[in-house]
PDB file of C-alpha atoms in Angstrom:
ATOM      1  CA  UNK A   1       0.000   0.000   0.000  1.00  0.00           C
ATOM      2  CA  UNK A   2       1.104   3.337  -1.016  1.00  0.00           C
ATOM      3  CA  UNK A   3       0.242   6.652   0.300  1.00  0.00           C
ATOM      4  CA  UNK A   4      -0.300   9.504  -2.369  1.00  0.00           C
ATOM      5  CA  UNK A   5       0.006  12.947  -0.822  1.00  0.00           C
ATOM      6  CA  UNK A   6      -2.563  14.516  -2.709  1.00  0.00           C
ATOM      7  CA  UNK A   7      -5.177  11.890  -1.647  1.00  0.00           C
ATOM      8  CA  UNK A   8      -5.001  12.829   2.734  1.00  0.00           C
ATOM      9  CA  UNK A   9      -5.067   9.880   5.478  1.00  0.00           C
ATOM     10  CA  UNK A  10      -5.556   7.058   4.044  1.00  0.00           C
ATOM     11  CA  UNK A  11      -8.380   5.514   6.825  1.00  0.00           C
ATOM     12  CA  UNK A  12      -8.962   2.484   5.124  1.00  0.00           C
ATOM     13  CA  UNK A  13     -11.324   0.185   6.830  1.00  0.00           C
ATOM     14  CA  UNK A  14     -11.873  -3.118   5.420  1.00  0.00           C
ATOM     15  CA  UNK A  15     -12.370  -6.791   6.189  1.00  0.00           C
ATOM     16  CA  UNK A  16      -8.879  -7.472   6.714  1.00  0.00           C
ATOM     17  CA  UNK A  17      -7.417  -4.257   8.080  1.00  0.00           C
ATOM     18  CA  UNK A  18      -8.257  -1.160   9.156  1.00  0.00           C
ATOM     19  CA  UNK A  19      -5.156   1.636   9.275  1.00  0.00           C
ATOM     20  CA  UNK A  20      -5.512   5.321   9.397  1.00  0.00           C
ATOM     21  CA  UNK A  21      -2.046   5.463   7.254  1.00  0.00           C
ATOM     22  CA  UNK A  22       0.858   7.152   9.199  1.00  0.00           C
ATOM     23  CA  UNK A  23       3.627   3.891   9.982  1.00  0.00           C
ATOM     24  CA  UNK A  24       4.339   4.357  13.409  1.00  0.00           C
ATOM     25  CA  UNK A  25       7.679   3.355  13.203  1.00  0.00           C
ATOM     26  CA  UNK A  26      11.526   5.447  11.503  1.00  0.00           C
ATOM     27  CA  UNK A  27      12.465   5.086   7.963  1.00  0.00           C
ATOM     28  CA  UNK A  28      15.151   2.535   7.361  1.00  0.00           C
ATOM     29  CA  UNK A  29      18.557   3.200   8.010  1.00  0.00           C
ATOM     30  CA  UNK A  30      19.491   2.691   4.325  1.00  0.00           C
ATOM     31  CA  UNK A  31      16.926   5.019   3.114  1.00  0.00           C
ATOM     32  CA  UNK A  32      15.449   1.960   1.317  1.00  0.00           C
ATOM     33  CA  UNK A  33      16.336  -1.713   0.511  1.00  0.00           C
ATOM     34  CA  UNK A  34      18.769  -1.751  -2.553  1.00  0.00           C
ATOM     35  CA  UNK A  35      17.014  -2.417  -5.587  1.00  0.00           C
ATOM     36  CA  UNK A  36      18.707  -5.024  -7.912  1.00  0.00           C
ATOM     37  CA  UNK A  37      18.008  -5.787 -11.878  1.00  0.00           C
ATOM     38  CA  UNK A  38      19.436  -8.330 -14.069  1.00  0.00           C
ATOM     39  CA  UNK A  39      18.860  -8.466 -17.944  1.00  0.00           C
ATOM     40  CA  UNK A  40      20.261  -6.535 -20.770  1.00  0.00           C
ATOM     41  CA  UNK A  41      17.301  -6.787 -23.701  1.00  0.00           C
ATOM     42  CA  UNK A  42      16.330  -3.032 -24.603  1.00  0.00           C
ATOM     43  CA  UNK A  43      12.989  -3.595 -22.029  1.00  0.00           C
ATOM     44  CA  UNK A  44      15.755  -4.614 -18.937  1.00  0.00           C
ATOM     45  CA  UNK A  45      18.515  -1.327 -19.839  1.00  0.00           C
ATOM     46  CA  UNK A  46      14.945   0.532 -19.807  1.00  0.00           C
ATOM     47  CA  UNK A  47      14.117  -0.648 -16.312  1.00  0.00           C
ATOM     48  CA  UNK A  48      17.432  -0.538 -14.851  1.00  0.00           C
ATOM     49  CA  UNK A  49      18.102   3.247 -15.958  1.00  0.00           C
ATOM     50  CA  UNK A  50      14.894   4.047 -14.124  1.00  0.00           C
ATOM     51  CA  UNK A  51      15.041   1.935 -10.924  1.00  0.00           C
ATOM     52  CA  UNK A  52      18.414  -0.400 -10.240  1.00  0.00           C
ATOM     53  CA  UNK A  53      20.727   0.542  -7.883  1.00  0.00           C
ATOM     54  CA  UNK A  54      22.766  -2.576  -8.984  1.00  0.00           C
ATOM     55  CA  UNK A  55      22.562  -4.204 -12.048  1.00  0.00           C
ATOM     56  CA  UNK A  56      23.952  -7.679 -12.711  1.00  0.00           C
ATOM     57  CA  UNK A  57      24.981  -8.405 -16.533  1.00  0.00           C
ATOM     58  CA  UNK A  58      25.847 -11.434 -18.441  1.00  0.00           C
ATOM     59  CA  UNK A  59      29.414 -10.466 -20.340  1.00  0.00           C
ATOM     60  CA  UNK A  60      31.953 -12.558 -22.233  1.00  0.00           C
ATOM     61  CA  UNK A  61      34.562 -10.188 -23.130  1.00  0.00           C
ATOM     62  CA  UNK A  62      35.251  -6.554 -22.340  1.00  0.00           C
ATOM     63  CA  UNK A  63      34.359  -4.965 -25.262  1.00  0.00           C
ATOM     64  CA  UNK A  64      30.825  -6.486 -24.864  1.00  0.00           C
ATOM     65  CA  UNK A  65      30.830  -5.327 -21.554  1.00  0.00           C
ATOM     66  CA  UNK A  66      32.070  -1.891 -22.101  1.00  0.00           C
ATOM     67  CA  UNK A  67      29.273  -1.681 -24.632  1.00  0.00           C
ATOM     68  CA  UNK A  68      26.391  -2.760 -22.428  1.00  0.00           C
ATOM     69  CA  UNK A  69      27.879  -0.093 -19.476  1.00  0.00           C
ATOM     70  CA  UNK A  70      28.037   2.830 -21.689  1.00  0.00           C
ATOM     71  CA  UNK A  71      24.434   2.294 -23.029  1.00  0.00           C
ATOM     72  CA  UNK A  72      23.289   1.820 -19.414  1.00  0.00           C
ATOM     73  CA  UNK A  73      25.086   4.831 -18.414  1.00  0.00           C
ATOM     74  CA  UNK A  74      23.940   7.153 -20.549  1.00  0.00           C
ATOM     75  CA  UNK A  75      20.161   6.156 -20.265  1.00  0.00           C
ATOM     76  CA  UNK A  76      20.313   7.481 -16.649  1.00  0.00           C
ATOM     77  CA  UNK A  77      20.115  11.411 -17.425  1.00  0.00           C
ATOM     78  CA  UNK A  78      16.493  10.531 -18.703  1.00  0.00           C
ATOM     79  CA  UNK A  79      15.587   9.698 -15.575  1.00  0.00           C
ATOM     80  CA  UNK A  80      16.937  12.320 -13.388  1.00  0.00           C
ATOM     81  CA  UNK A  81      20.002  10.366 -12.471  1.00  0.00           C
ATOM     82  CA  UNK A  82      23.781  10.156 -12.249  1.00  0.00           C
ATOM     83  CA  UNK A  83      26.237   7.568 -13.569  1.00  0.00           C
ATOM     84  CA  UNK A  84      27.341   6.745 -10.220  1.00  0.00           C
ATOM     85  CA  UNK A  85      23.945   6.020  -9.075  1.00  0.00           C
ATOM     86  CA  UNK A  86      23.508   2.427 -10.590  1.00  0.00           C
ATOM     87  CA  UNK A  87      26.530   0.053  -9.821  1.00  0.00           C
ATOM     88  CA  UNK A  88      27.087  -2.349 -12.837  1.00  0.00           C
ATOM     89  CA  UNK A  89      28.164  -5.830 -11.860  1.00  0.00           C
ATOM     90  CA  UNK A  90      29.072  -8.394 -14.433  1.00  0.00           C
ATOM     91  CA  UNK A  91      29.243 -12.057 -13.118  1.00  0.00           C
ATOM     92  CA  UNK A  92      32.611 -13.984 -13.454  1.00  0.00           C
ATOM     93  CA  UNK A  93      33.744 -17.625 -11.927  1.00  0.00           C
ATOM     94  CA  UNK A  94      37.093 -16.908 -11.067  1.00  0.00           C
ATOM     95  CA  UNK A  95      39.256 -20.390 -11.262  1.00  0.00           C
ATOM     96  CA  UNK A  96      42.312 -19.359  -9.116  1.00  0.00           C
ATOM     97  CA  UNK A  97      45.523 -20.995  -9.507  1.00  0.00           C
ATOM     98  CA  UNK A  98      48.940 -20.405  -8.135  1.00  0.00           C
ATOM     99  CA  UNK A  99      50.130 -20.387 -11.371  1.00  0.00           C
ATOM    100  CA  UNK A 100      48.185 -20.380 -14.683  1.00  0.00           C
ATOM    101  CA  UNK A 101      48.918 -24.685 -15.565  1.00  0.00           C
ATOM    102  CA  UNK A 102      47.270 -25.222 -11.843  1.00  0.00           C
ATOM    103  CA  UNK A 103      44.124 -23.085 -12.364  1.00  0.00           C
ATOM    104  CA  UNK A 104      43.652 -24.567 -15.827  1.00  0.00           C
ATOM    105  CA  UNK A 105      44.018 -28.201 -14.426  1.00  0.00           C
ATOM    106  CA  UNK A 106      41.692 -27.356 -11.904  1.00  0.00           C
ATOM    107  CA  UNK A 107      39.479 -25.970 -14.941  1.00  0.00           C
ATOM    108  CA  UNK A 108      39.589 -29.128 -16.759  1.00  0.00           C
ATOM    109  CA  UNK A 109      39.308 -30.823 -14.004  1.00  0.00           C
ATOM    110  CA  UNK A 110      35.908 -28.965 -13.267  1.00  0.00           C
ATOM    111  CA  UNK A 111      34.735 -29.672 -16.473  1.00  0.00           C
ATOM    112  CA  UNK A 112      35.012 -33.297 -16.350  1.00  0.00           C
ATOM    113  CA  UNK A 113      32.123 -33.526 -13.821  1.00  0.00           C
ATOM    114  CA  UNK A 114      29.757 -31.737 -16.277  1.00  0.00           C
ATOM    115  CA  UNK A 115      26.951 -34.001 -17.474  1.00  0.00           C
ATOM    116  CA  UNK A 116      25.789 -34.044 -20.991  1.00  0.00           C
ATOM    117  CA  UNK A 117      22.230 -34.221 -20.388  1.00  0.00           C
ATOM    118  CA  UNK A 118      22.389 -31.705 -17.712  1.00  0.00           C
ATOM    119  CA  UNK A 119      24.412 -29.060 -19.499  1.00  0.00           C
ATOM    120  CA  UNK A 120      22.095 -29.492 -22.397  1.00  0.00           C
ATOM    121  CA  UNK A 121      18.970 -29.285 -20.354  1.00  0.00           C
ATOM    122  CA  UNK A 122      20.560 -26.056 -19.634  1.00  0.00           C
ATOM    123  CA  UNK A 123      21.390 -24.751 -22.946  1.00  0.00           C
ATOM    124  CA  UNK A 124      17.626 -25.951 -23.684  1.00  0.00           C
ATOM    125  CA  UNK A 125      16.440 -23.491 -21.153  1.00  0.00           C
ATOM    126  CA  UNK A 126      18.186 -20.864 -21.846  1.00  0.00           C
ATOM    127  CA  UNK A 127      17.671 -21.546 -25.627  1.00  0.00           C
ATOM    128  CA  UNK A 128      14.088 -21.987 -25.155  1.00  0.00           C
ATOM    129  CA  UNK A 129      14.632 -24.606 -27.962  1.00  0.00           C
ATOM    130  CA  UNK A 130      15.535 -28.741 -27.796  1.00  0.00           C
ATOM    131  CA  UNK A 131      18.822 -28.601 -28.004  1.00  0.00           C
ATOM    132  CA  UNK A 132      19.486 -32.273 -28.093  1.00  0.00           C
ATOM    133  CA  UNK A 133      18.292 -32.524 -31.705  1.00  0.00           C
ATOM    134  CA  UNK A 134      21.796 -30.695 -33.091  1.00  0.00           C
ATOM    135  CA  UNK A 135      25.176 -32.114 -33.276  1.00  0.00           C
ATOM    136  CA  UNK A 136      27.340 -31.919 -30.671  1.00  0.00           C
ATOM    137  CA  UNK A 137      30.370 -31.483 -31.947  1.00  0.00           C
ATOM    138  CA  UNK A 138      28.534 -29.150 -35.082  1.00  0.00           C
ATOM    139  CA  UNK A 139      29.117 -25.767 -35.318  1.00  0.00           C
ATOM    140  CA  UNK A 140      26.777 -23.237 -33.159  1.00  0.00           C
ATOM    141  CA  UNK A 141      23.100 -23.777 -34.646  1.00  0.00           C
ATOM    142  CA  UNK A 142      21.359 -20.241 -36.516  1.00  0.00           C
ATOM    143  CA  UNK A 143      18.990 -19.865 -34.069  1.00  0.00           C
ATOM    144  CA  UNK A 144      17.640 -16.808 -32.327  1.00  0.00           C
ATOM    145  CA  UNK A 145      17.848 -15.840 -29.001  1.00  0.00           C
ATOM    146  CA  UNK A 146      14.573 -16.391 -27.444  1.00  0.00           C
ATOM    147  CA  UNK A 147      12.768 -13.766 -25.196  1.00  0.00           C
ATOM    148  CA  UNK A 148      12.776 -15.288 -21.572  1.00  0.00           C
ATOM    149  CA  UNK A 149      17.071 -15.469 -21.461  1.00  0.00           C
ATOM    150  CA  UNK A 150      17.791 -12.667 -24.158  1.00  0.00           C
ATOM    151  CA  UNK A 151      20.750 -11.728 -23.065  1.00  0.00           C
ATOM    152  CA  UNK A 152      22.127 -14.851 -22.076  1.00  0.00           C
ATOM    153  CA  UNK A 153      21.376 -16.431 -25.420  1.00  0.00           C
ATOM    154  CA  UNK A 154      22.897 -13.771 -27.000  1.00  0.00           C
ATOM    155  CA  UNK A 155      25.848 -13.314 -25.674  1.00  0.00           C
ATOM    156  CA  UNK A 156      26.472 -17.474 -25.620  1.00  0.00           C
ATOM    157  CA  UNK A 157      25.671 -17.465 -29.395  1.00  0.00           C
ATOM    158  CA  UNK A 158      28.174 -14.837 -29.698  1.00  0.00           C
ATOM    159  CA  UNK A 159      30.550 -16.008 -27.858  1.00  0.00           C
ATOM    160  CA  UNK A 160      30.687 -19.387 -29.517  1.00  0.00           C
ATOM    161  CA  UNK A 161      30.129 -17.996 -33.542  1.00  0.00           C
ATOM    162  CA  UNK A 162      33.440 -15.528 -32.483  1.00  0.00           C
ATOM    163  CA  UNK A 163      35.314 -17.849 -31.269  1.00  0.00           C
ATOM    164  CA  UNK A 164      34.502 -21.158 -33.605  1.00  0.00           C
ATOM    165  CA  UNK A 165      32.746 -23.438 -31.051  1.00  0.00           C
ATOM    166  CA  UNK A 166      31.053 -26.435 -31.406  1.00  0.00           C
ATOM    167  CA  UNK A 167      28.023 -27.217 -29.625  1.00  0.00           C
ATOM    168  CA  UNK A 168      30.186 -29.162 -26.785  1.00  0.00           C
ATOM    169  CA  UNK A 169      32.117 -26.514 -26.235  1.00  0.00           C
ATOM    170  CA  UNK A 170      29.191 -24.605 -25.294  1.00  0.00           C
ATOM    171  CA  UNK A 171      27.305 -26.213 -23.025  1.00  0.00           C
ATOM    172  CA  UNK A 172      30.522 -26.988 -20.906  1.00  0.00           C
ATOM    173  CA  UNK A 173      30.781 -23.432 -20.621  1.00  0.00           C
ATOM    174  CA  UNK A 174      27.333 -22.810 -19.712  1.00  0.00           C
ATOM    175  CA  UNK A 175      27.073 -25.795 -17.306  1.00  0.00           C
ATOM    176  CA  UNK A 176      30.514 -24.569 -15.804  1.00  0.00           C
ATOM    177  CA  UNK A 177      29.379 -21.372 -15.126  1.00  0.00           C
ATOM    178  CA  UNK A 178      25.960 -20.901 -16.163  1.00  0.00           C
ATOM    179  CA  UNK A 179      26.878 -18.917 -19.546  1.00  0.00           C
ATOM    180  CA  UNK A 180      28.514 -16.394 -17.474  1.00  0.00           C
ATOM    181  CA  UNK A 181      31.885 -15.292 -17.838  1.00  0.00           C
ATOM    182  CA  UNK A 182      35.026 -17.741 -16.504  1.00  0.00           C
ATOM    183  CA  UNK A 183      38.256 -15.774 -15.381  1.00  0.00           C
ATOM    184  CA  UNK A 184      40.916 -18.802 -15.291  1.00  0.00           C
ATOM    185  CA  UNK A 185      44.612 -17.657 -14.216  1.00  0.00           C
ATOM    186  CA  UNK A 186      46.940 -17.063 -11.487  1.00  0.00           C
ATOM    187  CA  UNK A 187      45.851 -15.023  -8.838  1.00  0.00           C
ATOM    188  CA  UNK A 188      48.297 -11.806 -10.312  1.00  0.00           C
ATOM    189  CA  UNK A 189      46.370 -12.591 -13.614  1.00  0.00           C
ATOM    190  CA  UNK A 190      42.363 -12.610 -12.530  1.00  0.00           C
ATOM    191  CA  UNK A 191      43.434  -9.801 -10.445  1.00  0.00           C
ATOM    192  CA  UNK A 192      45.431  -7.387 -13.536  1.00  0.00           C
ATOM    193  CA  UNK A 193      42.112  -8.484 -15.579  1.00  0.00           C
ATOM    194  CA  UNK A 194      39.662  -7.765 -13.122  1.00  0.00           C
ATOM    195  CA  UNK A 195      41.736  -4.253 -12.725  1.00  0.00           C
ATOM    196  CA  UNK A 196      41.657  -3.635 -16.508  1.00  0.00           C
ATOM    197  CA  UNK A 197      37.853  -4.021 -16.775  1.00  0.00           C
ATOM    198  CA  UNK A 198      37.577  -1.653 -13.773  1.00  0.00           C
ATOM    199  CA  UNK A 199      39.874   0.923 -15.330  1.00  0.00           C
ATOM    200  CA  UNK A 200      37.827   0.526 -18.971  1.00  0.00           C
ATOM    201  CA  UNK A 201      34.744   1.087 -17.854  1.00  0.00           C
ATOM    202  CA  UNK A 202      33.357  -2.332 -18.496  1.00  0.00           C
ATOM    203  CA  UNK A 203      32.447  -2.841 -14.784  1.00  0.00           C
ATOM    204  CA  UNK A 204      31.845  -1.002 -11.536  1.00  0.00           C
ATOM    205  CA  UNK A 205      32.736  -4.067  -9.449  1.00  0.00           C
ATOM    206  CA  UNK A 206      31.963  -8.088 -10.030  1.00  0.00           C
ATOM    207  CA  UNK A 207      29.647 -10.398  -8.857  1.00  0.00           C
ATOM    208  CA  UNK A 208      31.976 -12.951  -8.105  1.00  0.00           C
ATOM    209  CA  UNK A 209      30.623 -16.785  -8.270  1.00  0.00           C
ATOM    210  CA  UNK A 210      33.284 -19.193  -6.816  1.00  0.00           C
ATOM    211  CA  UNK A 211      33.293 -22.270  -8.739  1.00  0.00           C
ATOM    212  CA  UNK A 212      32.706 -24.513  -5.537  1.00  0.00           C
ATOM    213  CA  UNK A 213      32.763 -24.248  -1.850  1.00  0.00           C
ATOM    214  CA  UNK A 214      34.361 -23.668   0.079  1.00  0.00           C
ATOM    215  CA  UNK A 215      37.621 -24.614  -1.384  1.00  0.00           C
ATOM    216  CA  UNK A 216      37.361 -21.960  -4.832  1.00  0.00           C
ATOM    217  CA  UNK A 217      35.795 -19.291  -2.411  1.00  0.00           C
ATOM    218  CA  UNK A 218      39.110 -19.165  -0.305  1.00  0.00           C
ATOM    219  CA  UNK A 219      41.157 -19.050  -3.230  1.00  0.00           C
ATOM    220  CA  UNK A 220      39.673 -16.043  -4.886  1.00  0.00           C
ATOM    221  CA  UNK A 221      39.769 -14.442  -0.854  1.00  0.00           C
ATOM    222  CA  UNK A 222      43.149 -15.375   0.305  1.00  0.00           C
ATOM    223  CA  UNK A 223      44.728 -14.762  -3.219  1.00  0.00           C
ATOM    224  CA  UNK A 224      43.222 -12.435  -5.263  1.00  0.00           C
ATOM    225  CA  UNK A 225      41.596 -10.180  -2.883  1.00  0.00           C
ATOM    226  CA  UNK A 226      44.696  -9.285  -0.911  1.00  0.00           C
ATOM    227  CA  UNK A 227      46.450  -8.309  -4.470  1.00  0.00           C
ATOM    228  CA  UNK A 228      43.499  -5.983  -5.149  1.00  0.00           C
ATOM    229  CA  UNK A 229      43.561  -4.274  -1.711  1.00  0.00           C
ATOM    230  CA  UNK A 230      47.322  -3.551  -2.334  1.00  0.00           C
ATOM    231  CA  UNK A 231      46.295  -1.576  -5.078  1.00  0.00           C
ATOM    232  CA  UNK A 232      43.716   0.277  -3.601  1.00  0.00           C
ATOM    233  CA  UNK A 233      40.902  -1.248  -5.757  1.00  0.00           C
ATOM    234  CA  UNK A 234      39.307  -3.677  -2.842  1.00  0.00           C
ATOM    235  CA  UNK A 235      38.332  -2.106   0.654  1.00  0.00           C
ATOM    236  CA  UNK A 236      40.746  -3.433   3.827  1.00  0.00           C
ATOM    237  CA  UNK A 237      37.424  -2.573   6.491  1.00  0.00           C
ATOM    238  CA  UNK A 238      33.606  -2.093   5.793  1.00  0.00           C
ATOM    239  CA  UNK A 239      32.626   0.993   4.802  1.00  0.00           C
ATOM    240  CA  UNK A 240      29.342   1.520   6.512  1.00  0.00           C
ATOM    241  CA  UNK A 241      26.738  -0.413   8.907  1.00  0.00           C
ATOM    242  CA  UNK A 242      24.225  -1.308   6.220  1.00  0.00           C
ATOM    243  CA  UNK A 243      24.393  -2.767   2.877  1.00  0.00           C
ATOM    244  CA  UNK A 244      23.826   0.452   0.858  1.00  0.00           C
ATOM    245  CA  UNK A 245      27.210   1.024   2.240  1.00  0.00           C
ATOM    246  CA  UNK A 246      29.450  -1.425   1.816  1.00  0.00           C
ATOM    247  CA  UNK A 247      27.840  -1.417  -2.248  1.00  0.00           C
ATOM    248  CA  UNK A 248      29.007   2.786  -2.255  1.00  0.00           C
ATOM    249  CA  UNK A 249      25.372   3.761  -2.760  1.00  0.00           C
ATOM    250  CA  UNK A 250      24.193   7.224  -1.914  1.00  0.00           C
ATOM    251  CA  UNK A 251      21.502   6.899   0.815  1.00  0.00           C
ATOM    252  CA  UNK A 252      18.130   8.101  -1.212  1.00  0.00           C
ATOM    253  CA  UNK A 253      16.494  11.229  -0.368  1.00  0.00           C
ATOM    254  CA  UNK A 254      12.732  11.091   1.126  1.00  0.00           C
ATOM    255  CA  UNK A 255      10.348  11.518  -1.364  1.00  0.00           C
ATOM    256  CA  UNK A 256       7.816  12.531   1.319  1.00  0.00           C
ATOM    257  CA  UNK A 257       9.633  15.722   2.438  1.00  0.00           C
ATOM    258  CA  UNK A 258      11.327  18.307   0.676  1.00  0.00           C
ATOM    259  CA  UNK A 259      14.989  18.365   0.874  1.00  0.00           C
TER     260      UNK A 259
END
C-alpha cells in the first residue's frame, strides 16, 4: 500500500485491516532496501536506468561489456540520475591458480564432472529450444535468441560464432558457469584483468561466483583479494553499517519531504 500525498489519510477500513495510514515506526537506516536488476534486452537497460541501484549483466569479453555499461550509463540522465547512481556488476567464476597450468588443471578438471544431459537441459532453457536434436560437436546452430534469457542467449551465441565453437564446447561453458563469464589464471592474472575491466569502464565491481565451496571461495579471498587491496581497488574494512554502504550507494532522499 502506497500513500499519495494529494489523496489525505488514508483511513482504510476493510475486512482485513483497518489503518488510518501514518507507519508508526523510523524510515530505514538505508533510506530503502537496494534495488537489484538483471537483464540486458532493450525492455531490462529501460528498467534498470529508471530503478536499479545494482545491475547484474551477463558479459563474455570486455568490449561487450564496455558496450552494455556505456548504453546503461547514458540512459540514466532521462531519468533524473547520475552515472554513479547504478553500480554495474558483471558475473565472473574466477578459477584461481597459483600459477596459470594449476588453475587450468583445476578448470579441466571442473569440467570433467559436467553431465551431458544436464548441461544441455541447460542450454535448452536458456535456448528456449531442444537442443538435443543438433550435433554436438557441429558448429553453433542459426537460431535466435529467445525472449525469456535474451541476453544470455545472446551473448552465448556470440561467444561461440566468435570464437569457432562447437556445440560441446558450449554447453561446458554454460554448465561450468551458467553462460557467465570464466576468469581462469593465477591469482596476479584474474586480479590485472579484473583491474583492466575496472579501469575501462566495463564494470563497476563483479559479482563474483566461486566455482565450488568452500575450497574456490578461499582461493579467490586469500589470493586475489589481498592483491586488489594492495592496489587500492578492494576495501581493507567495511565501509558503513548497512548494505547500501558497503555497495558505495548514496543513501536516497525522502520523497515525502522536501529536501
Amino acid at each position: 500500500m502506497a500513500a499519495r500525498r494529494d489523496r489525505g489519510p488514508i483511513d482504510h477500513d476493510g475486512a482485513f485491516f483497518k489503518v488510518k495510514g501514518p507507519l508508526n515506526i523510523g524510515r530505514s537506516p538505508q533510506g530503502q532496501p537496494v534495488v537489484l536488476q538483471a537483464g540486458g534486452s532493450e525492455a531490462g537497460q529501460a528498467l534498470a536506468a529508471r530503478t536499479a541501484d545494482i545491475v547484474f549483466s551477463v558479459v563474455q569479453d570486455i568490449e561487450e561489456a564496455k558496450a552494455g555499461y556505456a548504453s546503461l550509463k547514458t540512459r540514466l540522465p532521462a531519468f533524473g540520475r547520475r552515472p554513479e547512481d547504478v553500480t554495474v556488476l558483471p558475473g565472473v567464476m574466477p578459477v584461481v591458480g597459483r600459477t596459470d597450468k594449476e588453475a587450468f588443471e583445476k578448470l579441466n578438471t571442473l569440467q570433467n564432472f559436467v553431465s551431458g544431459s544436464i548441461a544441455l537441459a541447460i542450454l535448452s532453457d536458456r535456448f528456449g529450444r531442444d537442443m538435443s536434436a543438433y550435433d554436438l560437436d557441429g558448429p553453433i546452430p542459426d537460431i535466435a535468441p529467445s525472449d525469456s534469457y535474451h541476453s544470455f542467449a545472446s551473448v552465448m551465441l556470440a561467444k561461440g560464432r566468435r570464437e569457432n565453437m562447437t556445440l560441446r564446447d558450449l554447453y561446458n561453458l554454460t554448465a561450468a558457469a551458467r553462460g557467465h563469464w570464466v576468469l581462469c589464471g593465477s591469482a596476479e592474472r584474474i586480479a590485472d584483468t579484473l583491474q583492466l575491466w575496472f579501469e575501462e569502464h566495463a564494470a563497476d565491481g563483479f559479482n563474483v561466483m566461486p566455482p565450488y565451496f568452500h575450497e574456490g571461495f578461499e582461493d579467490f579471498v586469500q589470493l586475489v583479494v589481498p592483491i586488489l587491496q594492495e592496489r587500492g581497488l578492494f576495501r581493507a574494512d567495511y565501509e558503513g553499517t548497512t548494505l547500501r554502504d558497503h555497495l558505495g550507494l548514496a543513501r536516497p532522499a525522502n520523497p515525502f519531504f522536501a529536501a
